[in-house]
Short mmCIF file of C-alpha atoms and ligand atoms in Angstrom, two decimals:
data_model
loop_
_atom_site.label_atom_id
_atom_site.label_comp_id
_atom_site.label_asym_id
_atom_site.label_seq_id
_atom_site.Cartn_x
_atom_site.Cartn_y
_atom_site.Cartn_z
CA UNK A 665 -23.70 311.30 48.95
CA UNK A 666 -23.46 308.58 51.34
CA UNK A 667 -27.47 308.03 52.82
CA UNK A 668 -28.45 306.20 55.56
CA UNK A 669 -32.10 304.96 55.74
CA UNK A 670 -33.54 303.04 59.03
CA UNK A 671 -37.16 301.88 58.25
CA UNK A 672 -39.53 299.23 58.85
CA UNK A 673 -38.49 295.68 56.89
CA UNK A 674 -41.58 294.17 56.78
CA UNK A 675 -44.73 294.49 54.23
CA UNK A 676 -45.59 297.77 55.34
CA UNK A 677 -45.88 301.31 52.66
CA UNK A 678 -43.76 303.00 55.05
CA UNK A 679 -40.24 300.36 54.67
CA UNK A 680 -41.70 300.12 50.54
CA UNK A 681 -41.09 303.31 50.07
CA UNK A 682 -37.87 303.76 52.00
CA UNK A 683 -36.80 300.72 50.04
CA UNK A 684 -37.77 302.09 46.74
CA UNK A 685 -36.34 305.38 47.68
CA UNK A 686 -32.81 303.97 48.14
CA UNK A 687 -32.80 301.79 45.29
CA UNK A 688 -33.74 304.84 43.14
CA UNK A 689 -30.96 306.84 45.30
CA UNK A 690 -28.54 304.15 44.42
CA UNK A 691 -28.86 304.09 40.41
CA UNK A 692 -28.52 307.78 40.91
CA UNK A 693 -24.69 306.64 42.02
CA UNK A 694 -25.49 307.59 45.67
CA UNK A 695 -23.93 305.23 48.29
CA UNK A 696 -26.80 303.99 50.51
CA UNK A 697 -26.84 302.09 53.82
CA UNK A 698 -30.41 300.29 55.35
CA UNK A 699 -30.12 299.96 58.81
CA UNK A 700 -32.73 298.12 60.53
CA UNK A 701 -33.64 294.36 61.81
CA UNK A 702 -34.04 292.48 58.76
CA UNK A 703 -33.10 293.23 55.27
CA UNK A 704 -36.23 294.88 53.43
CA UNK A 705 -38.70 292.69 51.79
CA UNK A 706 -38.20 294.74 48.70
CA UNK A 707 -34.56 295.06 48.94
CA UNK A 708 -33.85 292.10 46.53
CA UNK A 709 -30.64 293.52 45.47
CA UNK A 710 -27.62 294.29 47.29
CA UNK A 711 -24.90 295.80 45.29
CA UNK A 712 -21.72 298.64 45.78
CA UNK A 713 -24.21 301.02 46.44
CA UNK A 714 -26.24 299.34 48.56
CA UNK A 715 -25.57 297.83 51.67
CA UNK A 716 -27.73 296.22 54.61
CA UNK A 717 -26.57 296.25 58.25
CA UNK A 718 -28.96 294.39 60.61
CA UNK A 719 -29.40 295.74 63.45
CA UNK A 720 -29.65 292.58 66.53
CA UNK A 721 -30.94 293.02 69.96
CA UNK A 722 -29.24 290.69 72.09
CA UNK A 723 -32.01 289.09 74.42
CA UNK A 724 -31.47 288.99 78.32
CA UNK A 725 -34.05 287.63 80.99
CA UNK A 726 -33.97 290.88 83.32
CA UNK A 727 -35.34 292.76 80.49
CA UNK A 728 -39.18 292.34 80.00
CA UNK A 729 -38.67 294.42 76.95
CA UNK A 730 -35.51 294.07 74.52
CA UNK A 731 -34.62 297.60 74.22
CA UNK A 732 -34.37 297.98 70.27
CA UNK A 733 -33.83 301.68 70.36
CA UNK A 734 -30.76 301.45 72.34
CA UNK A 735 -29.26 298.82 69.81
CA UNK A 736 -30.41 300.65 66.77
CA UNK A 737 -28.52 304.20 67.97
CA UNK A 738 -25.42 302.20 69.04
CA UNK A 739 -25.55 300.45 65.40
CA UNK A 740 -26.49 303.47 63.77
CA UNK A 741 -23.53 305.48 65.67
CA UNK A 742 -20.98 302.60 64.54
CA UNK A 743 -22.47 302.35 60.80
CA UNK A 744 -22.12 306.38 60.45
CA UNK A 745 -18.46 306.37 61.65
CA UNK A 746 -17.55 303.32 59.64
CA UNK A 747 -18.84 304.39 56.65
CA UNK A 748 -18.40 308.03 56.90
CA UNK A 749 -22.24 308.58 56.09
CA UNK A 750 -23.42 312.19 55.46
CA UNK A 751 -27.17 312.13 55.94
CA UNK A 752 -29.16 309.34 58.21
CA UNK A 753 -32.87 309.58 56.93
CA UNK A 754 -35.61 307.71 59.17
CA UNK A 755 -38.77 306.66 58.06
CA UNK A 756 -41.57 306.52 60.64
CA UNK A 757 -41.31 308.17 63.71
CA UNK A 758 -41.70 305.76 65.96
CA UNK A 759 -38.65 304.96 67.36
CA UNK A 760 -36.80 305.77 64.38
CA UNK A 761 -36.74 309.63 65.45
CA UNK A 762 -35.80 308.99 68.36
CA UNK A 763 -33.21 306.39 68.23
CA UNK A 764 -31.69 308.38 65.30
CA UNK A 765 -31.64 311.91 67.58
CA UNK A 766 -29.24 310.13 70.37
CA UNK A 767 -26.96 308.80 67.19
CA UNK A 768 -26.66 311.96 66.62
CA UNK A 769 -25.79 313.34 69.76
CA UNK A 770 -23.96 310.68 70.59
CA UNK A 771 -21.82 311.44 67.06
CA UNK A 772 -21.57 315.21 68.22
CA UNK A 773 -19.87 313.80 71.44
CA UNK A 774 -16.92 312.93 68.89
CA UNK A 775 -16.99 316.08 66.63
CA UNK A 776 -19.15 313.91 63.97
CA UNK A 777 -22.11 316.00 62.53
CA UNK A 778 -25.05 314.19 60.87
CA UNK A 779 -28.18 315.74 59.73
CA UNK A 780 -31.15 313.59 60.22
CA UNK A 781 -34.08 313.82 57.80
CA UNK A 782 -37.02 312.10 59.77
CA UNK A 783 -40.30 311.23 57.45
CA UNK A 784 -43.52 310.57 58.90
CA UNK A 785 -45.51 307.89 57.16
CA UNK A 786 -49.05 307.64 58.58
CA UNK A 787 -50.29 305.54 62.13
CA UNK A 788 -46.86 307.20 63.55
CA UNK A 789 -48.73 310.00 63.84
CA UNK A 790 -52.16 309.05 63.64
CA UNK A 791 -52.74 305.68 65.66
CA UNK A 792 -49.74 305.29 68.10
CA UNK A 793 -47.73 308.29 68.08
CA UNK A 794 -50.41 310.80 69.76
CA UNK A 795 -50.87 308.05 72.25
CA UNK A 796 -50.10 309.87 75.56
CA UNK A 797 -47.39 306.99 76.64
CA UNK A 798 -45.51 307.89 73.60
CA UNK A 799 -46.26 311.77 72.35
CA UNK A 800 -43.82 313.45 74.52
CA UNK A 801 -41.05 311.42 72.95
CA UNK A 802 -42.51 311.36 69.40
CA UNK A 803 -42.93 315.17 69.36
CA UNK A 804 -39.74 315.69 70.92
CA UNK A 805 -37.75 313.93 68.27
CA UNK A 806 -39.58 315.66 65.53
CA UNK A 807 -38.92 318.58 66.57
CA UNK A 808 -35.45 317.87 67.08
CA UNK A 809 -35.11 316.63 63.15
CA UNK A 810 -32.97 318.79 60.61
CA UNK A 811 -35.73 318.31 58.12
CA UNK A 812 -39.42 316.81 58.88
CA UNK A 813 -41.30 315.73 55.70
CA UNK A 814 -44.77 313.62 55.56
CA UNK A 815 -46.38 311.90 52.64
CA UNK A 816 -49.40 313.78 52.30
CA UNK A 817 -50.85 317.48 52.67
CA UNK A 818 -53.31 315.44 55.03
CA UNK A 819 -50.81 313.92 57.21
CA UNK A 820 -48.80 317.09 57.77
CA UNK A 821 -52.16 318.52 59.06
CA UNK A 822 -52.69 316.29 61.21
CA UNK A 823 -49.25 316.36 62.44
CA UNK A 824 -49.63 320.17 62.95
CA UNK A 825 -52.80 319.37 64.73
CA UNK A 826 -51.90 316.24 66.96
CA UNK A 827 -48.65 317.95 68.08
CA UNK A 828 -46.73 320.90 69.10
CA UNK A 829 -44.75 321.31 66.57
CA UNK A 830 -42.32 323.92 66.13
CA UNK A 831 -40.36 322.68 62.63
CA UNK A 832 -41.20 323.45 59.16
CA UNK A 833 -43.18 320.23 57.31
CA UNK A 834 -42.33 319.70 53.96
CA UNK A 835 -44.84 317.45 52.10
CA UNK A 836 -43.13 315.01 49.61
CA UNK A 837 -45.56 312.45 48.30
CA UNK A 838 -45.11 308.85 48.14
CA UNK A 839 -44.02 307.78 44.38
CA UNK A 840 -44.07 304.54 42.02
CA UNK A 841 -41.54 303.71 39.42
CA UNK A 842 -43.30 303.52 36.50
CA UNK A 843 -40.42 301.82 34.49
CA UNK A 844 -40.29 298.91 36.65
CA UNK A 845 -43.93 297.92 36.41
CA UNK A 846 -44.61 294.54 34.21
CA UNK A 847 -47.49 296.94 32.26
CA UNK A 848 -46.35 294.46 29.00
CA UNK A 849 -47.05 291.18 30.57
CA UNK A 850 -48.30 289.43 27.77
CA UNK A 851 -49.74 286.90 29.83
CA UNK A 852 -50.74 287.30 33.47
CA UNK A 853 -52.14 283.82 33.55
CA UNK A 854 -55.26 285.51 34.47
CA UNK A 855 -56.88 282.30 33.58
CA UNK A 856 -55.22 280.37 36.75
CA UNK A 857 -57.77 282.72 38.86
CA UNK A 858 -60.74 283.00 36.92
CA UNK A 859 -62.87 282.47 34.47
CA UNK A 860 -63.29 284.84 31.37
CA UNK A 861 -66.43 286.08 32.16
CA UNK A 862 -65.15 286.98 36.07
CA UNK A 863 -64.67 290.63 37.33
CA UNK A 864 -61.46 290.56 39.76
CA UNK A 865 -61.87 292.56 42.54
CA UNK A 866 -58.28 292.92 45.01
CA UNK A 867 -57.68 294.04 48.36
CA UNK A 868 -53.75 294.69 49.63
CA UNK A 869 -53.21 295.31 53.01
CA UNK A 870 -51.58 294.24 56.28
CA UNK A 871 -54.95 293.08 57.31
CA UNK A 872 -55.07 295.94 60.78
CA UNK A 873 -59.01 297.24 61.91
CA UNK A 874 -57.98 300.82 60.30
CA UNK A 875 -58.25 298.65 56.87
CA UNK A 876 -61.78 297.77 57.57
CA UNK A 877 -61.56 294.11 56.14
CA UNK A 878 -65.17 293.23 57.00
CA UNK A 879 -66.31 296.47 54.40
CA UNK A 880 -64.26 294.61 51.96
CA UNK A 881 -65.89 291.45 52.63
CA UNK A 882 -69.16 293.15 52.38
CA UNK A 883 -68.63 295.16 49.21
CA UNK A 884 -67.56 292.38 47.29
CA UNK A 885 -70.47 290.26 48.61
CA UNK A 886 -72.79 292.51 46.89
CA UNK A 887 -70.53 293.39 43.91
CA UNK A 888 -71.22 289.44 42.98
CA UNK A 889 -74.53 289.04 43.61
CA UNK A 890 -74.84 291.47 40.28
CA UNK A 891 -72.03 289.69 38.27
CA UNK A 892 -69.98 286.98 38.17
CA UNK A 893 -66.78 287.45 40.40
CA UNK A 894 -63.18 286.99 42.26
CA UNK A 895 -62.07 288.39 45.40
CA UNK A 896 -58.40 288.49 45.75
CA UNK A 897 -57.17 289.24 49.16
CA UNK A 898 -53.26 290.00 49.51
CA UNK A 899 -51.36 290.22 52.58
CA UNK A 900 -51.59 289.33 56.34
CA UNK A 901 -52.23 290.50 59.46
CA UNK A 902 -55.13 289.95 62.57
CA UNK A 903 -58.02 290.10 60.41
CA UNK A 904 -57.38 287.97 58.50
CA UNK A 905 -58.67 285.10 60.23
CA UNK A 906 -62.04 286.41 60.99
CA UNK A 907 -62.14 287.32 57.49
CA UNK A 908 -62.29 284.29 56.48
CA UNK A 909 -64.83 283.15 58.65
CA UNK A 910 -66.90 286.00 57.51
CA UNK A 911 -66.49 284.57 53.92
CA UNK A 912 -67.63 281.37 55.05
CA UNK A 913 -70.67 282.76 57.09
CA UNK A 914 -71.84 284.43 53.82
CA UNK A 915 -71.67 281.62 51.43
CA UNK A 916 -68.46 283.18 49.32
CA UNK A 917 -65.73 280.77 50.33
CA UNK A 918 -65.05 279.84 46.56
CA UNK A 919 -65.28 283.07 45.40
CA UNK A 920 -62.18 284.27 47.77
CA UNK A 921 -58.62 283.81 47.27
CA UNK A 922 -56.90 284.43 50.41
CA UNK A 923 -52.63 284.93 49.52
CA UNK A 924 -50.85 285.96 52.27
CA UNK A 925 -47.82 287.93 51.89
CA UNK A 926 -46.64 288.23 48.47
CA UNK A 927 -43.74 289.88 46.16
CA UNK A 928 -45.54 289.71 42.99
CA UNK A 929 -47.70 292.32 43.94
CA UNK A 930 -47.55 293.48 39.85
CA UNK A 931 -48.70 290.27 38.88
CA UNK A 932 -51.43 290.27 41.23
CA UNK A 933 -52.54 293.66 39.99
CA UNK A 934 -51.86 293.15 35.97
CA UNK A 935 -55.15 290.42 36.38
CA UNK A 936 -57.00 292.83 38.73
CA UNK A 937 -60.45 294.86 37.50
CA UNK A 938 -60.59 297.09 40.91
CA UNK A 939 -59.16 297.60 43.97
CA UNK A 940 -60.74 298.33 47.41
CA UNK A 941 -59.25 300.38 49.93
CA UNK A 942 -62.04 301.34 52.50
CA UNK A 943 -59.93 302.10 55.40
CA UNK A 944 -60.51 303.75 58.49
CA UNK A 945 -57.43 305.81 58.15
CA UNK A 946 -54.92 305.99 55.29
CA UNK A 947 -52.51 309.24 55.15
CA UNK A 948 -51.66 308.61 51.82
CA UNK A 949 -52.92 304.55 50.29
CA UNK A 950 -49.72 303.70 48.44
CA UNK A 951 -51.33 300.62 47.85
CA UNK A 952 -54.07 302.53 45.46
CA UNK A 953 -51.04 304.10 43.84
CA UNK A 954 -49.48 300.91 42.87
CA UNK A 955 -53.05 299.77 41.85
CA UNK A 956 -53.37 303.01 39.53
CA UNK A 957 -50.12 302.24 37.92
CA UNK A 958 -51.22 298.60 37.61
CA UNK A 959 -54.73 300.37 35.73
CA UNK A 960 -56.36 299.22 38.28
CA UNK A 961 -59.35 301.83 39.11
CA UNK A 962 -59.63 302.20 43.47
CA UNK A 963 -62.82 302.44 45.10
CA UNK A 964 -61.69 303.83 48.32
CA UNK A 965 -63.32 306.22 50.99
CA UNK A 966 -62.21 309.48 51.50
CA UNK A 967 -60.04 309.87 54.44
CA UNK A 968 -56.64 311.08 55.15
CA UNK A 969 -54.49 311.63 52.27
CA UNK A 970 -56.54 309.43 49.71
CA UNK A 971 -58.18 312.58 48.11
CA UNK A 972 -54.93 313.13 47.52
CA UNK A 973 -54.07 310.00 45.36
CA UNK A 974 -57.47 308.42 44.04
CA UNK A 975 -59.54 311.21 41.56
CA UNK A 976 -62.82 310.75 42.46
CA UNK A 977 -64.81 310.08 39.12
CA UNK A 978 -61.66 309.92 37.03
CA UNK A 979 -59.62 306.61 38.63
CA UNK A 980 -62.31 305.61 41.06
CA UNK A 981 -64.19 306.38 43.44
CA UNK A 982 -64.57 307.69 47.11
CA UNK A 983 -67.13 307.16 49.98
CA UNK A 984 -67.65 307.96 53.57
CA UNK A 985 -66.16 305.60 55.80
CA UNK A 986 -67.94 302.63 56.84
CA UNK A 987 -70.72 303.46 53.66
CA UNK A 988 -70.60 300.08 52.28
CA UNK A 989 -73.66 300.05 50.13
CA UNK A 990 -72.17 303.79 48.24
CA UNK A 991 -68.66 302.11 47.75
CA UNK A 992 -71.06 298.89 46.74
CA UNK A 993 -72.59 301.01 44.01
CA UNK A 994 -69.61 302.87 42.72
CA UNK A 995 -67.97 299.29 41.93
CA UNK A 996 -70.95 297.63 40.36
CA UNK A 997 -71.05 300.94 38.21
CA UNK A 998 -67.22 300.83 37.29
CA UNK A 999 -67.12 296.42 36.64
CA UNK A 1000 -70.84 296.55 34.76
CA UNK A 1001 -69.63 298.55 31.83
CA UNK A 1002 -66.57 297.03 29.48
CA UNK A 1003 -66.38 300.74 27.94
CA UNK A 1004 -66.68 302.60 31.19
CA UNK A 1005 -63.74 300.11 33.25
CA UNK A 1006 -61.07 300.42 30.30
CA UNK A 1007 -61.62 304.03 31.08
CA UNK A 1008 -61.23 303.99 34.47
CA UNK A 1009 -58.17 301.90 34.32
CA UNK A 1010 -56.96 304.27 31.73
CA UNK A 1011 -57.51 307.28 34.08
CA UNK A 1012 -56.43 305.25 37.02
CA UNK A 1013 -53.11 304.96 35.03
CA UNK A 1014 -52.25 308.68 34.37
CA UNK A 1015 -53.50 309.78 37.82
CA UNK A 1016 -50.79 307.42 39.08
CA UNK A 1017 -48.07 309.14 36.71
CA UNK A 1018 -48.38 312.16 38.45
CA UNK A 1019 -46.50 310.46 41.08
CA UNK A 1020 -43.51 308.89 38.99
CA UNK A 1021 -40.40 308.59 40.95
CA UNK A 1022 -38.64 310.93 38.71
CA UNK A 1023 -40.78 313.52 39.94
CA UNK A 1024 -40.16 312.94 43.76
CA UNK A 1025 -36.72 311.53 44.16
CA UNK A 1026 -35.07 315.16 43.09
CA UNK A 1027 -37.10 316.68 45.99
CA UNK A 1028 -35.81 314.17 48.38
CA UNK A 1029 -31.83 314.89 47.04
CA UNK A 1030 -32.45 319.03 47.43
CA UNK A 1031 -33.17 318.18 51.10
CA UNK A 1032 -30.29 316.00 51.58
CA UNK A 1033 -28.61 318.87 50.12
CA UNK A 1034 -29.95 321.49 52.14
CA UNK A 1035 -29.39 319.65 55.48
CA UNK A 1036 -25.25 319.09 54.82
CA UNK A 1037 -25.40 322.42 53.26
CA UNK A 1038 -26.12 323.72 57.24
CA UNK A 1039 -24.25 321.27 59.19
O1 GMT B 992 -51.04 301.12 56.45
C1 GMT B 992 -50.35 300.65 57.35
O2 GMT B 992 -50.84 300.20 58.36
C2 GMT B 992 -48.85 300.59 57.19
C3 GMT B 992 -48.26 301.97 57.28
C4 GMT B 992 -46.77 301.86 57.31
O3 GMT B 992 -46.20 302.59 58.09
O4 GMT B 992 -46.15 301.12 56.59
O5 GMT B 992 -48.69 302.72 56.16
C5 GMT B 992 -48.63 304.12 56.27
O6 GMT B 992 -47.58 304.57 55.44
C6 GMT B 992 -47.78 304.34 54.03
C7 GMT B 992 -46.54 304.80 53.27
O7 GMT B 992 -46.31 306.16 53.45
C8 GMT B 992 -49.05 305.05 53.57
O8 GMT B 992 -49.25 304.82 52.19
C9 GMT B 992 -50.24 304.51 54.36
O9 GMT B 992 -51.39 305.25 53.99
C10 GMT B 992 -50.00 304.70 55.85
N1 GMT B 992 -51.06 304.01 56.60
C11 GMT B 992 -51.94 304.66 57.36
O10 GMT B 992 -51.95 305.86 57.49
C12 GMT B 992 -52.97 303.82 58.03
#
């Protein structure tokens, strides 16, 4: 089959797994096409199989706003023709639904028939999507999808609930590959972070308010006031700053590694004890999945789709949002005991199995399937 997937470039879950998704698609012997404004961070490779087309928004002064959509339809109407492609799947609704509906339409003008697959990731739905300047669009497009699938049992919920919506969901979790984790790194140079006797703690995120930063600021103040520690703090975004401060304020500055973006997320992980994930809202946390597969145990709270990825008791823990001193607790509980954190990170690791691409990627085919199989 010829696929193409629009998504999100940057750091995000939602353009990871898109990314990962056509990679996997490609060694299947697929022929897959990312469309979008830069080529994904993740998309290392480019090869017969895969191909990038950036999509460019000439600027003009009249316009206050550079009208993306309108540039992304026109490229994705001239990349589907070109290329003959038989299904365009977009990842996040927002305005990937919507941008890839008038392709379509705009294909069907010229007798060209492509069925969309439109998957909805998380704060498409949850943060901006149900805002009222954008819902009428954002439903509209779903409902105009061939096939609507979100990444959680949670998420399609709250799609269900958020919005009229007259299409079938199909759930189809978010996945890791397995094979391609570094699990056998001899040496993580574990040392070049801390000492021996140092729990790691790790926080990955784009650094947003729904990640509640300041929680993991506060967890990890108390986790090492009971034991010597590390925080390592991954990724970027507007809280950063103000995390930092915090850090300062509370007397932790040298305990606190602050990265910024980074690609060796593995690496990162293969020296890490636990991971903390207390967000606000999470519709699925693929960043506690690539923890798990890392056997890295997530103390997390309980929102959205994260009941859905981290066992509570088995490869971590969950909490109420915002109950720092519980999610405190559960971590000074896992990192206290040598015996008790190899089994967490044990646990953590065949919880994360259950999501193995090789699981997931079939479902996503079927669909592809399914949607020529009615054009
Ligand atoms: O978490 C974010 O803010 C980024 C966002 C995205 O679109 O990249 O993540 C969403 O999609 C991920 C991949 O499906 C999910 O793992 C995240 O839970 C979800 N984020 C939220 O729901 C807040």
């Amino acid at each position: 089959m010829k696929i193409a997937i629009v998504c999100y470039p940057t750091f995000g879950g939602s353009g990871v797994v898109a990314t990962e998704l056509g990679i996997a698609l490609a060694k299947l012997n697929h022929e897959v096409h990312f469309i979008t404004y830069k080529q994904p961070v993740r998309l290392n490779l480019l090869n017969s199989n895969i191909h990038f087309h950036e999509v460019t928004v000439p600027t003009y002064p009249l316009f206050h706003y550079q009208p993306y959509e309108l540039a992304l339809s026109s490229k994705l109407v001239d990349t589907i023709k070109k290329y003959k492609i038989d299904v365009l799947h977009v990842h996040y609704a927002i305005p990937h639904a919507y941008a890839g509906y008038m392709a379509k339409k705009m294909l069907e003008e010229e007798g060209i028939y492509v069925p969309m697959v439109t998957t909805l990731h998380g704060t498409d739905i949850t943060l901006v999507g149900n805002h009222p300047f954008y819902k009428p669009a954002v439903t509209f497009s779903i409902n105009k999808s061939d096939i609507v699938t979100s990444v959680s049992r949670s998420l399609k919920a709250d799609t269900l609930r958020l919005f009229d919506i007259s299409k079938d969901i199909q759930v189809v979790p978010n996945f890791i590959d397995a094979s391609q984790r570094k699990t056998s790194f001899t040496d993580c140079q574990r040392d070049l972070m801390a000492d021996p006797e140092e729990r790691i703690v790790t926080h990955i995120s784009n650094f947003r308010a729904v990640k509640r930063i300041t929680d993991v600021v506060d967890i990890f103040y108390n986790i090492q006031k009971k034991m010597p520690a590390k925080l390592l703090m991954v990724g970027e975004g507007p809280e950063c700053k103000p995390a930092e401060e915090k850090c300062k304020e509370l007397g932790i500055k040298d305990k606190v590694i602050f990265f910024g973006n980074s690609n060796e997320i593995d690496k990162i992980l293969c020296f890490s004890d636990l991971f903390l994930l207390p967000s606000e809202r999470e519709s699925f946390g693929l960043a506690a999945l690539e923890a798990m597969i890392n056997k890295v145990p997530v103390i997390s709270t309980n929102t959205g789709g994260i009941p859905e990825v981290n066992n509570d008791g088995v490869s971590g823990y969950m909490s109420n949002v915002g109950d720092v001193d519980n999610m405190s607790e559960n971590a000074i509980k896992i990192l206290e005991n040598e015996d008790r954190l190899e089994g967490f990170k044990e646990n953590a690791y065949k919880e994360a199995m259950k999501f193995d691409i090789g699981r997931i990627i079939p479902l996503y085919i079927k669909m592809y399937e399914s949607a020529l199989a009615a054009v």
